[in-house]
């Protein structure tokens, strides 16, 4: 039996001509101006956003995406301010691609522009591992979703969400739900539930990734302060990106190998799609957490799970760090590493906090296991010692999978226009 899966394809533009570069910069600046005005105006409906963005010199695919996106910013994602590096969002009507083996860059994208006859082709450098899906996209065997265009330093990066048919993972007999908590101190914490009890947990340290991100930020900032040559800065940036990507690949492979130890595994993770809009922990914490691609790691786990025939489910992330996995009532996280259940009738007094969170994540795949009080949806899910929990509390929309990439710290990038 077949079902559908979603994946985000990534491509980097071949170096554009000066004329095309100017058009791309104009598209990005104008989009961000329209987004900022609509957000500042508190536009909460598609029609009110349309009234604001209609005068802007944007392609209709961008205006339609803004009309759909802006109302969600405060209502759904609880955004208090806009991130400075917002990508250009386009509806799937902009998904016009071409392929020819006769070109140096075989795949190209028809970049939308306002007005008749203003569109232009741009060559794409694709990920070779995703080539099959790019062919499916061109032949329309795969269905395109939202498109995002982002400028990363000197490069333009295109993300395309695609939906494609896959064989539905089959499970025979009892299912083992395995919660995966993605964090900063503990990169991955996995916990299988057997008869409702945590079993054989997996904890992978995030210290190496944390060290690399700190070193990357410091190094790139120093190079910029010294006005180092662009090629030198890009070389160091690529070095750290490759090292972080290697960590992501190894960690995601380890998560799948862990799941395969159990009978009929089903991976359960938190919805982290809009982490950038929701996290507001102050300048220092935002820089750290925004630079770490929670959703990038989740995406690679999901990719490998699909290849291994392991189903993946996503659940509401609220209170996973503050709920006791045993009695399902709110406790407290006195420190980053320790969860305390204050209820005398519960056999749990203290428990490793990340394992407790991953057990809660696994349990929540069953809707009857949800114990989060609806009237507390805005409560802070963090330790009591002033530090923040690794568990990110955000909302995931399944039709728009996470598209974050491993980027440098926000302050290490050259300044661009506000979005």
Tab-separated table of C-alpha atoms in Angstrom:
chain	number	residue	atom	x	y	z
A	1	UNK	CA	0.000	0.000	0.000
A	2	UNK	CA	1.386	3.428	-0.939
A	3	UNK	CA	1.198	6.742	0.861
A	4	UNK	CA	2.889	10.107	0.416
A	5	UNK	CA	5.951	11.601	2.062
A	6	UNK	CA	7.278	15.141	2.069
A	7	UNK	CA	10.853	16.315	1.754
A	8	UNK	CA	12.569	19.642	1.293
A	9	UNK	CA	14.844	19.838	-1.730
A	10	UNK	CA	17.738	22.260	-1.553
A	11	UNK	CA	19.632	23.886	-4.389
A	12	UNK	CA	22.211	26.668	-4.590
A	13	UNK	CA	22.169	29.146	-7.446
A	14	UNK	CA	25.044	29.124	-9.878
A	15	UNK	CA	26.739	32.550	-9.641
A	16	UNK	CA	24.211	34.940	-11.233
A	17	UNK	CA	25.127	37.751	-13.589
A	18	UNK	CA	25.223	41.269	-12.148
A	19	UNK	CA	21.839	42.035	-13.740
A	20	UNK	CA	20.192	38.931	-12.266
A	21	UNK	CA	21.840	39.576	-8.891
A	22	UNK	CA	20.268	43.041	-8.877
A	23	UNK	CA	16.841	41.545	-9.621
A	24	UNK	CA	17.213	38.971	-6.847
A	25	UNK	CA	18.254	41.626	-4.328
A	26	UNK	CA	15.290	43.754	-5.346
A	27	UNK	CA	12.915	40.802	-4.899
A	28	UNK	CA	14.291	40.036	-1.438
A	29	UNK	CA	14.240	43.665	-0.245
A	30	UNK	CA	10.741	44.350	-1.534
A	31	UNK	CA	9.364	41.140	-0.048
A	32	UNK	CA	10.825	41.899	3.370
A	33	UNK	CA	9.466	45.456	3.257
A	34	UNK	CA	5.972	44.147	2.517
A	35	UNK	CA	6.236	41.482	5.205
A	36	UNK	CA	7.388	44.005	7.799
A	37	UNK	CA	4.629	46.502	6.983
A	38	UNK	CA	1.911	43.839	7.136
A	39	UNK	CA	3.290	42.513	10.418
A	40	UNK	CA	3.624	45.953	12.006
A	41	UNK	CA	0.071	46.783	10.937
A	42	UNK	CA	-1.190	43.708	12.807
A	43	UNK	CA	-2.917	42.356	9.686
A	44	UNK	CA	-4.791	39.257	10.818
A	45	UNK	CA	-6.746	38.219	7.732
A	46	UNK	CA	-5.771	37.372	4.181
A	47	UNK	CA	-7.783	40.294	2.822
A	48	UNK	CA	-6.140	42.812	5.185
A	49	UNK	CA	-2.695	41.554	4.194
A	50	UNK	CA	-3.688	41.752	0.533
A	51	UNK	CA	-4.667	45.423	0.941
A	52	UNK	CA	-1.182	46.166	2.291
A	53	UNK	CA	1.000	44.133	-0.076
A	54	UNK	CA	-0.923	44.729	-3.329
A	55	UNK	CA	0.907	48.015	-4.086
A	56	UNK	CA	4.290	46.328	-3.690
A	57	UNK	CA	6.174	45.405	-6.854
A	58	UNK	CA	6.152	41.663	-6.150
A	59	UNK	CA	5.200	38.594	-8.200
A	60	UNK	CA	1.720	37.286	-7.450
A	61	UNK	CA	3.197	34.055	-6.037
A	62	UNK	CA	4.936	36.079	-3.306
A	63	UNK	CA	1.859	38.169	-2.523
A	64	UNK	CA	-0.272	35.033	-2.199
A	65	UNK	CA	2.295	33.473	0.141
A	66	UNK	CA	2.314	36.626	2.290
A	67	UNK	CA	-1.493	36.621	2.510
A	68	UNK	CA	-1.358	33.081	3.847
A	69	UNK	CA	1.665	33.516	6.119
A	70	UNK	CA	1.279	36.867	7.878
A	71	UNK	CA	-2.029	36.091	9.675
A	72	UNK	CA	-0.381	33.043	11.236
A	73	UNK	CA	2.591	34.913	12.665
A	74	UNK	CA	0.904	36.117	15.831
A	75	UNK	CA	-2.181	33.916	15.919
A	76	UNK	CA	-0.518	30.552	15.397
A	77	UNK	CA	3.197	31.079	15.903
A	78	UNK	CA	2.979	33.752	18.621
A	79	UNK	CA	5.717	35.811	16.952
A	80	UNK	CA	6.573	39.008	18.805
A	81	UNK	CA	9.022	40.293	16.206
A	82	UNK	CA	10.357	39.247	12.829
A	83	UNK	CA	13.644	37.473	12.294
A	84	UNK	CA	16.103	39.602	10.318
A	85	UNK	CA	16.795	36.871	7.774
A	86	UNK	CA	13.304	35.946	6.589
A	87	UNK	CA	13.339	34.090	3.259
A	88	UNK	CA	11.131	34.980	0.327
A	89	UNK	CA	8.125	32.657	0.431
A	90	UNK	CA	6.425	31.714	-2.822
A	91	UNK	CA	3.405	29.524	-3.515
A	92	UNK	CA	3.809	26.357	-5.566
A	93	UNK	CA	2.670	28.325	-8.641
A	94	UNK	CA	6.316	29.413	-8.815
A	95	UNK	CA	7.502	25.797	-9.162
A	96	UNK	CA	8.595	25.954	-12.802
A	97	UNK	CA	11.764	23.939	-13.373
A	98	UNK	CA	13.553	22.611	-16.423
A	99	UNK	CA	16.154	19.931	-17.061
A	100	UNK	CA	18.627	19.349	-19.873
A	101	UNK	CA	21.705	17.120	-19.883
A	102	UNK	CA	23.331	19.450	-22.397
A	103	UNK	CA	23.850	22.219	-19.845
A	104	UNK	CA	26.668	22.475	-17.309
A	105	UNK	CA	23.978	22.935	-14.656
A	106	UNK	CA	21.278	20.540	-15.777
A	107	UNK	CA	18.437	21.949	-13.655
A	108	UNK	CA	17.149	25.511	-13.885
A	109	UNK	CA	14.411	27.530	-12.146
A	110	UNK	CA	12.129	30.109	-13.755
A	111	UNK	CA	12.454	32.951	-11.227
A	112	UNK	CA	9.140	34.835	-10.963
A	113	UNK	CA	9.123	38.623	-11.307
A	114	UNK	CA	6.285	41.137	-11.371
A	115	UNK	CA	5.033	42.105	-14.792
A	116	UNK	CA	4.851	40.288	-18.100
A	117	UNK	CA	8.101	39.121	-19.654
A	118	UNK	CA	10.274	39.829	-16.614
A	119	UNK	CA	10.883	36.260	-15.388
A	120	UNK	CA	14.323	34.777	-15.929
A	121	UNK	CA	16.034	31.377	-15.732
A	122	UNK	CA	18.660	30.660	-13.077
A	123	UNK	CA	20.886	27.532	-13.081
A	124	UNK	CA	20.784	25.356	-9.963
A	125	UNK	CA	23.430	23.362	-8.151
A	126	UNK	CA	21.442	20.507	-6.657
A	127	UNK	CA	22.253	17.953	-3.985
A	128	UNK	CA	23.194	14.800	-5.974
A	129	UNK	CA	21.399	12.639	-3.397
A	130	UNK	CA	18.151	14.432	-4.281
A	131	UNK	CA	18.505	14.232	-8.068
A	132	UNK	CA	15.764	11.622	-8.427
A	133	UNK	CA	13.209	13.873	-6.745
A	134	UNK	CA	14.284	16.824	-8.903
A	135	UNK	CA	13.526	14.712	-11.978
A	136	UNK	CA	10.164	13.779	-10.446
A	137	UNK	CA	9.464	17.459	-9.845
A	138	UNK	CA	10.206	18.354	-13.467
A	139	UNK	CA	8.053	15.472	-14.755
A	140	UNK	CA	5.323	16.331	-12.212
A	141	UNK	CA	5.527	12.864	-10.619
A	142	UNK	CA	6.211	14.771	-7.390
A	143	UNK	CA	3.993	17.645	-6.271
A	144	UNK	CA	5.620	20.925	-5.312
A	145	UNK	CA	4.642	22.782	-2.160
A	146	UNK	CA	5.915	26.069	-0.746
A	147	UNK	CA	9.132	27.536	-2.125
A	148	UNK	CA	11.577	29.571	-0.049
A	149	UNK	CA	14.429	31.674	-1.371
A	150	UNK	CA	17.133	32.728	1.076
A	151	UNK	CA	20.410	34.602	0.734
A	152	UNK	CA	23.195	33.033	2.801
A	153	UNK	CA	26.235	35.264	2.700
A	154	UNK	CA	27.256	35.291	-0.986
A	155	UNK	CA	25.027	32.386	-1.997
A	156	UNK	CA	21.358	32.131	-2.915
A	157	UNK	CA	19.691	28.981	-1.608
A	158	UNK	CA	16.369	27.611	-2.827
A	159	UNK	CA	14.214	25.251	-0.765
A	160	UNK	CA	11.334	23.423	-2.412
A	161	UNK	CA	8.900	21.276	-0.447
A	162	UNK	CA	7.841	18.229	-2.455
A	163	UNK	CA	5.288	15.519	-1.839
A	164	UNK	CA	5.947	12.151	-3.438
A	165	UNK	CA	4.558	8.604	-3.229
A	166	UNK	CA	6.226	5.997	-1.011
A	167	UNK	CA	5.332	2.582	0.254
A	168	UNK	CA	3.516	2.877	3.555
A	169	UNK	CA	5.602	1.427	6.410
A	170	UNK	CA	3.956	-1.708	7.721
A	171	UNK	CA	3.890	-2.736	11.358
A	172	UNK	CA	2.775	-6.171	12.489
A	173	UNK	CA	1.940	-6.768	16.129
A	174	UNK	CA	2.619	-4.420	19.018
A	175	UNK	CA	4.146	-1.047	18.149
A	176	UNK	CA	7.056	0.413	20.090
A	177	UNK	CA	6.825	4.181	20.308
A	178	UNK	CA	10.228	5.839	20.576
A	179	UNK	CA	10.431	9.480	21.614
A	180	UNK	CA	13.327	11.559	20.301
A	181	UNK	CA	14.093	14.817	22.086
A	182	UNK	CA	16.319	17.134	20.022
A	183	UNK	CA	18.320	19.564	22.128
A	184	UNK	CA	21.505	21.530	22.536
A	185	UNK	CA	23.248	20.018	25.555
A	186	UNK	CA	22.003	16.526	24.699
A	187	UNK	CA	21.882	16.477	20.922
A	188	UNK	CA	19.510	13.495	20.790
A	189	UNK	CA	17.797	11.766	23.678
A	190	UNK	CA	15.831	8.677	22.672
A	191	UNK	CA	13.514	6.643	24.854
A	192	UNK	CA	11.403	3.632	23.931
A	193	UNK	CA	8.185	2.964	25.822
A	194	UNK	CA	7.480	-0.633	26.821
A	195	UNK	CA	4.194	-1.072	28.692
A	196	UNK	CA	4.332	2.654	29.408
A	197	UNK	CA	7.790	2.507	31.005
A	198	UNK	CA	11.020	4.090	29.654
A	199	UNK	CA	13.298	1.399	28.251
A	200	UNK	CA	16.983	1.424	27.218
A	201	UNK	CA	17.350	5.188	26.645
A	202	UNK	CA	19.834	6.715	24.228
A	203	UNK	CA	21.654	9.955	25.073
A	204	UNK	CA	24.021	11.535	22.562
A	205	UNK	CA	25.987	14.540	23.780
A	206	UNK	CA	25.765	17.809	21.912
A	207	UNK	CA	29.025	19.180	23.326
A	208	UNK	CA	30.952	18.832	20.060
A	209	UNK	CA	28.304	20.662	18.041
A	210	UNK	CA	28.006	23.299	20.756
A	211	UNK	CA	31.781	23.853	20.724
A	212	UNK	CA	31.879	24.095	16.928
A	213	UNK	CA	29.075	26.630	16.804
A	214	UNK	CA	30.755	28.808	19.430
A	215	UNK	CA	34.094	28.561	17.640
A	216	UNK	CA	32.433	29.320	14.296
A	217	UNK	CA	30.795	32.449	15.655
A	218	UNK	CA	34.012	33.707	17.252
A	219	UNK	CA	36.170	32.983	14.207
A	220	UNK	CA	33.850	34.522	11.637
A	221	UNK	CA	33.252	37.601	13.761
A	222	UNK	CA	37.013	38.093	14.149
A	223	UNK	CA	37.556	37.730	10.392
A	224	UNK	CA	34.881	40.305	9.677
A	225	UNK	CA	36.311	42.756	12.193
A	226	UNK	CA	39.675	42.423	10.437
A	227	UNK	CA	38.082	42.930	6.999
A	228	UNK	CA	39.431	39.568	5.885
A	229	UNK	CA	39.044	38.658	2.238
A	230	UNK	CA	35.726	37.197	1.218
A	231	UNK	CA	37.233	33.906	0.074
A	232	UNK	CA	38.916	33.440	3.454
A	233	UNK	CA	35.685	34.042	5.367
A	234	UNK	CA	33.750	31.723	3.072
A	235	UNK	CA	36.426	29.035	3.447
A	236	UNK	CA	36.137	29.049	7.241
A	237	UNK	CA	32.353	29.162	7.062
A	238	UNK	CA	32.311	26.115	4.770
A	239	UNK	CA	34.689	24.301	7.136
A	240	UNK	CA	32.346	24.654	10.097
A	241	UNK	CA	29.260	23.912	8.017
A	242	UNK	CA	30.789	20.655	6.806
A	243	UNK	CA	31.748	19.673	10.355
A	244	UNK	CA	28.231	20.371	11.653
A	245	UNK	CA	26.665	18.529	8.723
A	246	UNK	CA	28.826	15.516	9.562
A	247	UNK	CA	27.508	15.608	13.132
A	248	UNK	CA	23.928	15.752	11.869
A	249	UNK	CA	24.467	12.778	9.552
A	250	UNK	CA	26.099	10.631	12.240
A	251	UNK	CA	23.511	11.542	14.890
A	252	UNK	CA	20.569	10.825	12.599
A	253	UNK	CA	22.062	7.469	11.606
A	254	UNK	CA	22.560	6.592	15.277
A	255	UNK	CA	18.915	7.452	16.013
A	256	UNK	CA	17.716	5.053	13.308
A	257	UNK	CA	20.040	2.283	14.502
A	258	UNK	CA	18.674	2.787	18.009
A	259	UNK	CA	15.080	2.510	16.772
A	260	UNK	CA	15.844	-0.657	14.821
A	261	UNK	CA	16.686	-2.472	18.056
A	262	UNK	CA	12.987	-2.553	18.938
A	263	UNK	CA	10.077	-4.467	17.484
A	264	UNK	CA	7.854	-2.454	15.119
A	265	UNK	CA	9.373	0.940	16.011
A	266	UNK	CA	7.565	4.234	15.422
A	267	UNK	CA	9.634	7.385	15.911
A	268	UNK	CA	7.926	10.297	17.644
A	269	UNK	CA	9.338	13.837	17.553
A	270	UNK	CA	8.204	17.323	18.468
A	271	UNK	CA	6.879	19.833	15.958
A	272	UNK	CA	9.687	22.358	15.477
A	273	UNK	CA	8.769	23.944	12.150
A	274	UNK	CA	8.424	27.482	13.396
A	275	UNK	CA	11.134	27.514	16.034
A	276	UNK	CA	12.659	30.737	14.670
A	277	UNK	CA	9.387	32.639	15.065
A	278	UNK	CA	8.664	31.322	18.555
A	279	UNK	CA	12.001	31.386	20.372
A	280	UNK	CA	12.628	34.658	22.186
A	281	UNK	CA	15.139	33.934	24.927
A	282	UNK	CA	17.147	37.133	24.653
A	283	UNK	CA	19.945	38.041	22.263
A	284	UNK	CA	22.516	35.526	23.516
A	285	UNK	CA	20.233	32.491	23.688
A	286	UNK	CA	18.540	33.366	20.403
A	287	UNK	CA	21.924	33.514	18.680
A	288	UNK	CA	22.832	30.069	20.034
A	289	UNK	CA	19.536	28.342	19.348
A	290	UNK	CA	18.844	29.978	15.981
A	291	UNK	CA	22.258	28.880	14.764
A	292	UNK	CA	21.541	25.269	15.626
A	293	UNK	CA	19.291	23.605	13.092
A	294	UNK	CA	16.908	21.560	15.249
A	295	UNK	CA	14.669	21.008	12.257
A	296	UNK	CA	17.630	20.105	10.016
A	297	UNK	CA	18.450	17.198	12.319
A	298	UNK	CA	14.809	16.164	12.484
A	299	UNK	CA	14.614	16.238	8.709
A	300	UNK	CA	17.590	13.920	8.304
A	301	UNK	CA	16.151	11.533	10.895
A	302	UNK	CA	12.864	11.490	9.002
A	303	UNK	CA	14.639	10.915	5.678
A	304	UNK	CA	16.579	7.953	7.050
A	305	UNK	CA	13.488	6.596	8.812
A	306	UNK	CA	11.548	6.652	5.535
A	307	UNK	CA	14.363	4.759	3.811
A	308	UNK	CA	14.382	2.209	6.653
A	309	UNK	CA	10.599	1.787	6.576
A	310	UNK	CA	10.099	3.278	10.050
A	311	UNK	CA	7.002	5.479	10.516
A	312	UNK	CA	7.492	8.966	11.990
A	313	UNK	CA	4.911	10.903	13.993
A	314	UNK	CA	4.964	14.495	15.267
A	315	UNK	CA	3.318	15.714	18.466
A	316	UNK	CA	2.601	18.887	20.425
A	317	UNK	CA	5.853	19.858	22.186
A	318	UNK	CA	4.365	21.883	25.054
A	319	UNK	CA	5.299	20.787	28.595
A	320	UNK	CA	7.327	17.731	27.612
A	321	UNK	CA	10.062	18.981	29.955
A	322	UNK	CA	7.735	19.763	32.848
A	323	UNK	CA	5.404	16.745	32.784
A	324	UNK	CA	6.141	13.595	34.761
A	325	UNK	CA	6.253	10.588	32.439
A	326	UNK	CA	4.804	8.372	35.178
A	327	UNK	CA	1.881	10.270	36.720
A	328	UNK	CA	1.451	12.672	33.779
A	329	UNK	CA	1.178	15.716	36.049
A	330	UNK	CA	3.204	18.921	35.983
A	331	UNK	CA	6.436	18.807	37.947
A	332	UNK	CA	9.473	21.034	37.737
A	333	UNK	CA	12.888	21.075	36.163
A	334	UNK	CA	15.176	22.457	38.848
A	335	UNK	CA	18.234	22.211	36.621
A	336	UNK	CA	19.107	21.353	33.051
A	337	UNK	CA	19.750	17.710	33.911
A	338	UNK	CA	17.140	16.926	36.544
A	339	UNK	CA	13.347	16.678	36.588
A	340	UNK	CA	11.482	16.530	39.919
A	341	UNK	CA	7.971	15.237	40.476
A	342	UNK	CA	6.568	16.866	43.649
A	343	UNK	CA	3.548	14.573	43.996
A	344	UNK	CA	3.828	12.196	46.969
A	345	UNK	CA	1.664	9.496	45.378
A	346	UNK	CA	4.021	9.184	42.370
A	347	UNK	CA	6.917	6.737	42.563
A	348	UNK	CA	9.133	9.171	40.617
A	349	UNK	CA	10.984	11.684	42.745
A	350	UNK	CA	13.860	12.726	40.454
A	351	UNK	CA	14.585	11.636	36.902
A	352	UNK	CA	17.034	12.506	34.127
A	353	UNK	CA	15.269	15.472	32.516
A	354	UNK	CA	15.898	14.731	28.832
A	355	UNK	CA	14.908	11.077	29.172
A	356	UNK	CA	11.752	12.164	30.982
A	357	UNK	CA	10.997	14.553	28.099
A	358	UNK	CA	11.589	11.916	25.407
A	359	UNK	CA	9.321	9.479	27.260
A	360	UNK	CA	6.592	12.139	27.253
A	361	UNK	CA	7.116	12.705	23.542
A	362	UNK	CA	6.675	8.980	22.869
A	363	UNK	CA	3.526	8.856	24.979
A	364	UNK	CA	1.889	11.793	23.222
A	365	UNK	CA	1.511	9.970	19.930
A	366	UNK	CA	-1.555	8.511	21.626
A	367	UNK	CA	-4.029	11.423	21.835
A	368	UNK	CA	-5.452	9.974	25.069
A	369	UNK	CA	-2.023	10.360	26.598
A	370	UNK	CA	-2.008	14.153	26.201
A	371	UNK	CA	-2.065	15.787	29.607
A	372	UNK	CA	-1.258	19.410	28.822
A	373	UNK	CA	-3.895	21.754	30.302
A	374	UNK	CA	-5.351	23.761	27.438
A	375	UNK	CA	-5.481	26.941	29.514
A	376	UNK	CA	-1.719	26.872	30.114
A	377	UNK	CA	-0.574	26.873	26.514
A	378	UNK	CA	1.598	29.940	27.013
A	379	UNK	CA	3.453	28.810	30.124
A	380	UNK	CA	7.230	28.783	30.049
A	381	UNK	CA	8.676	25.285	29.649
A	382	UNK	CA	12.107	25.819	31.202
A	383	UNK	CA	14.296	24.889	34.175
A	384	UNK	CA	13.937	26.859	37.404
A	385	UNK	CA	17.635	27.721	37.608
A	386	UNK	CA	17.316	30.402	34.953
A	387	UNK	CA	18.643	28.294	32.075
A	388	UNK	CA	16.435	27.256	29.204
A	389	UNK	CA	15.313	23.749	28.461
A	390	UNK	CA	16.692	22.063	25.377
A	391	UNK	CA	13.201	21.141	24.300
A	392	UNK	CA	11.981	23.806	21.910
A	393	UNK	CA	8.322	24.690	22.343
A	394	UNK	CA	6.846	25.436	18.947
A	395	UNK	CA	4.169	24.407	16.504
A	396	UNK	CA	4.648	22.189	13.442
A	397	UNK	CA	2.496	22.337	10.361
A	398	UNK	CA	2.763	19.024	8.546
A	399	UNK	CA	2.143	20.510	5.117
A	400	UNK	CA	5.223	22.724	5.461
A	401	UNK	CA	8.142	20.665	6.769
A	402	UNK	CA	11.097	22.359	8.342
A	403	UNK	CA	13.456	24.058	5.962
A	404	UNK	CA	16.153	25.470	8.189
A	405	UNK	CA	19.747	25.019	7.201
A	406	UNK	CA	22.925	24.929	9.198
A	407	UNK	CA	23.793	28.627	9.160
A	408	UNK	CA	26.316	30.714	11.023
A	409	UNK	CA	25.273	32.730	14.051
A	410	UNK	CA	23.061	35.627	13.058
A	411	UNK	CA	25.617	38.210	14.168
A	412	UNK	CA	28.345	36.622	12.063
A	413	UNK	CA	26.587	37.392	8.785
A	414	UNK	CA	27.006	40.614	6.831
A	415	UNK	CA	24.111	42.943	7.508
A	416	UNK	CA	21.276	42.918	5.007
A	417	UNK	CA	18.082	44.880	4.709
A	418	UNK	CA	15.453	44.289	7.347
A	419	UNK	CA	12.705	41.808	6.563
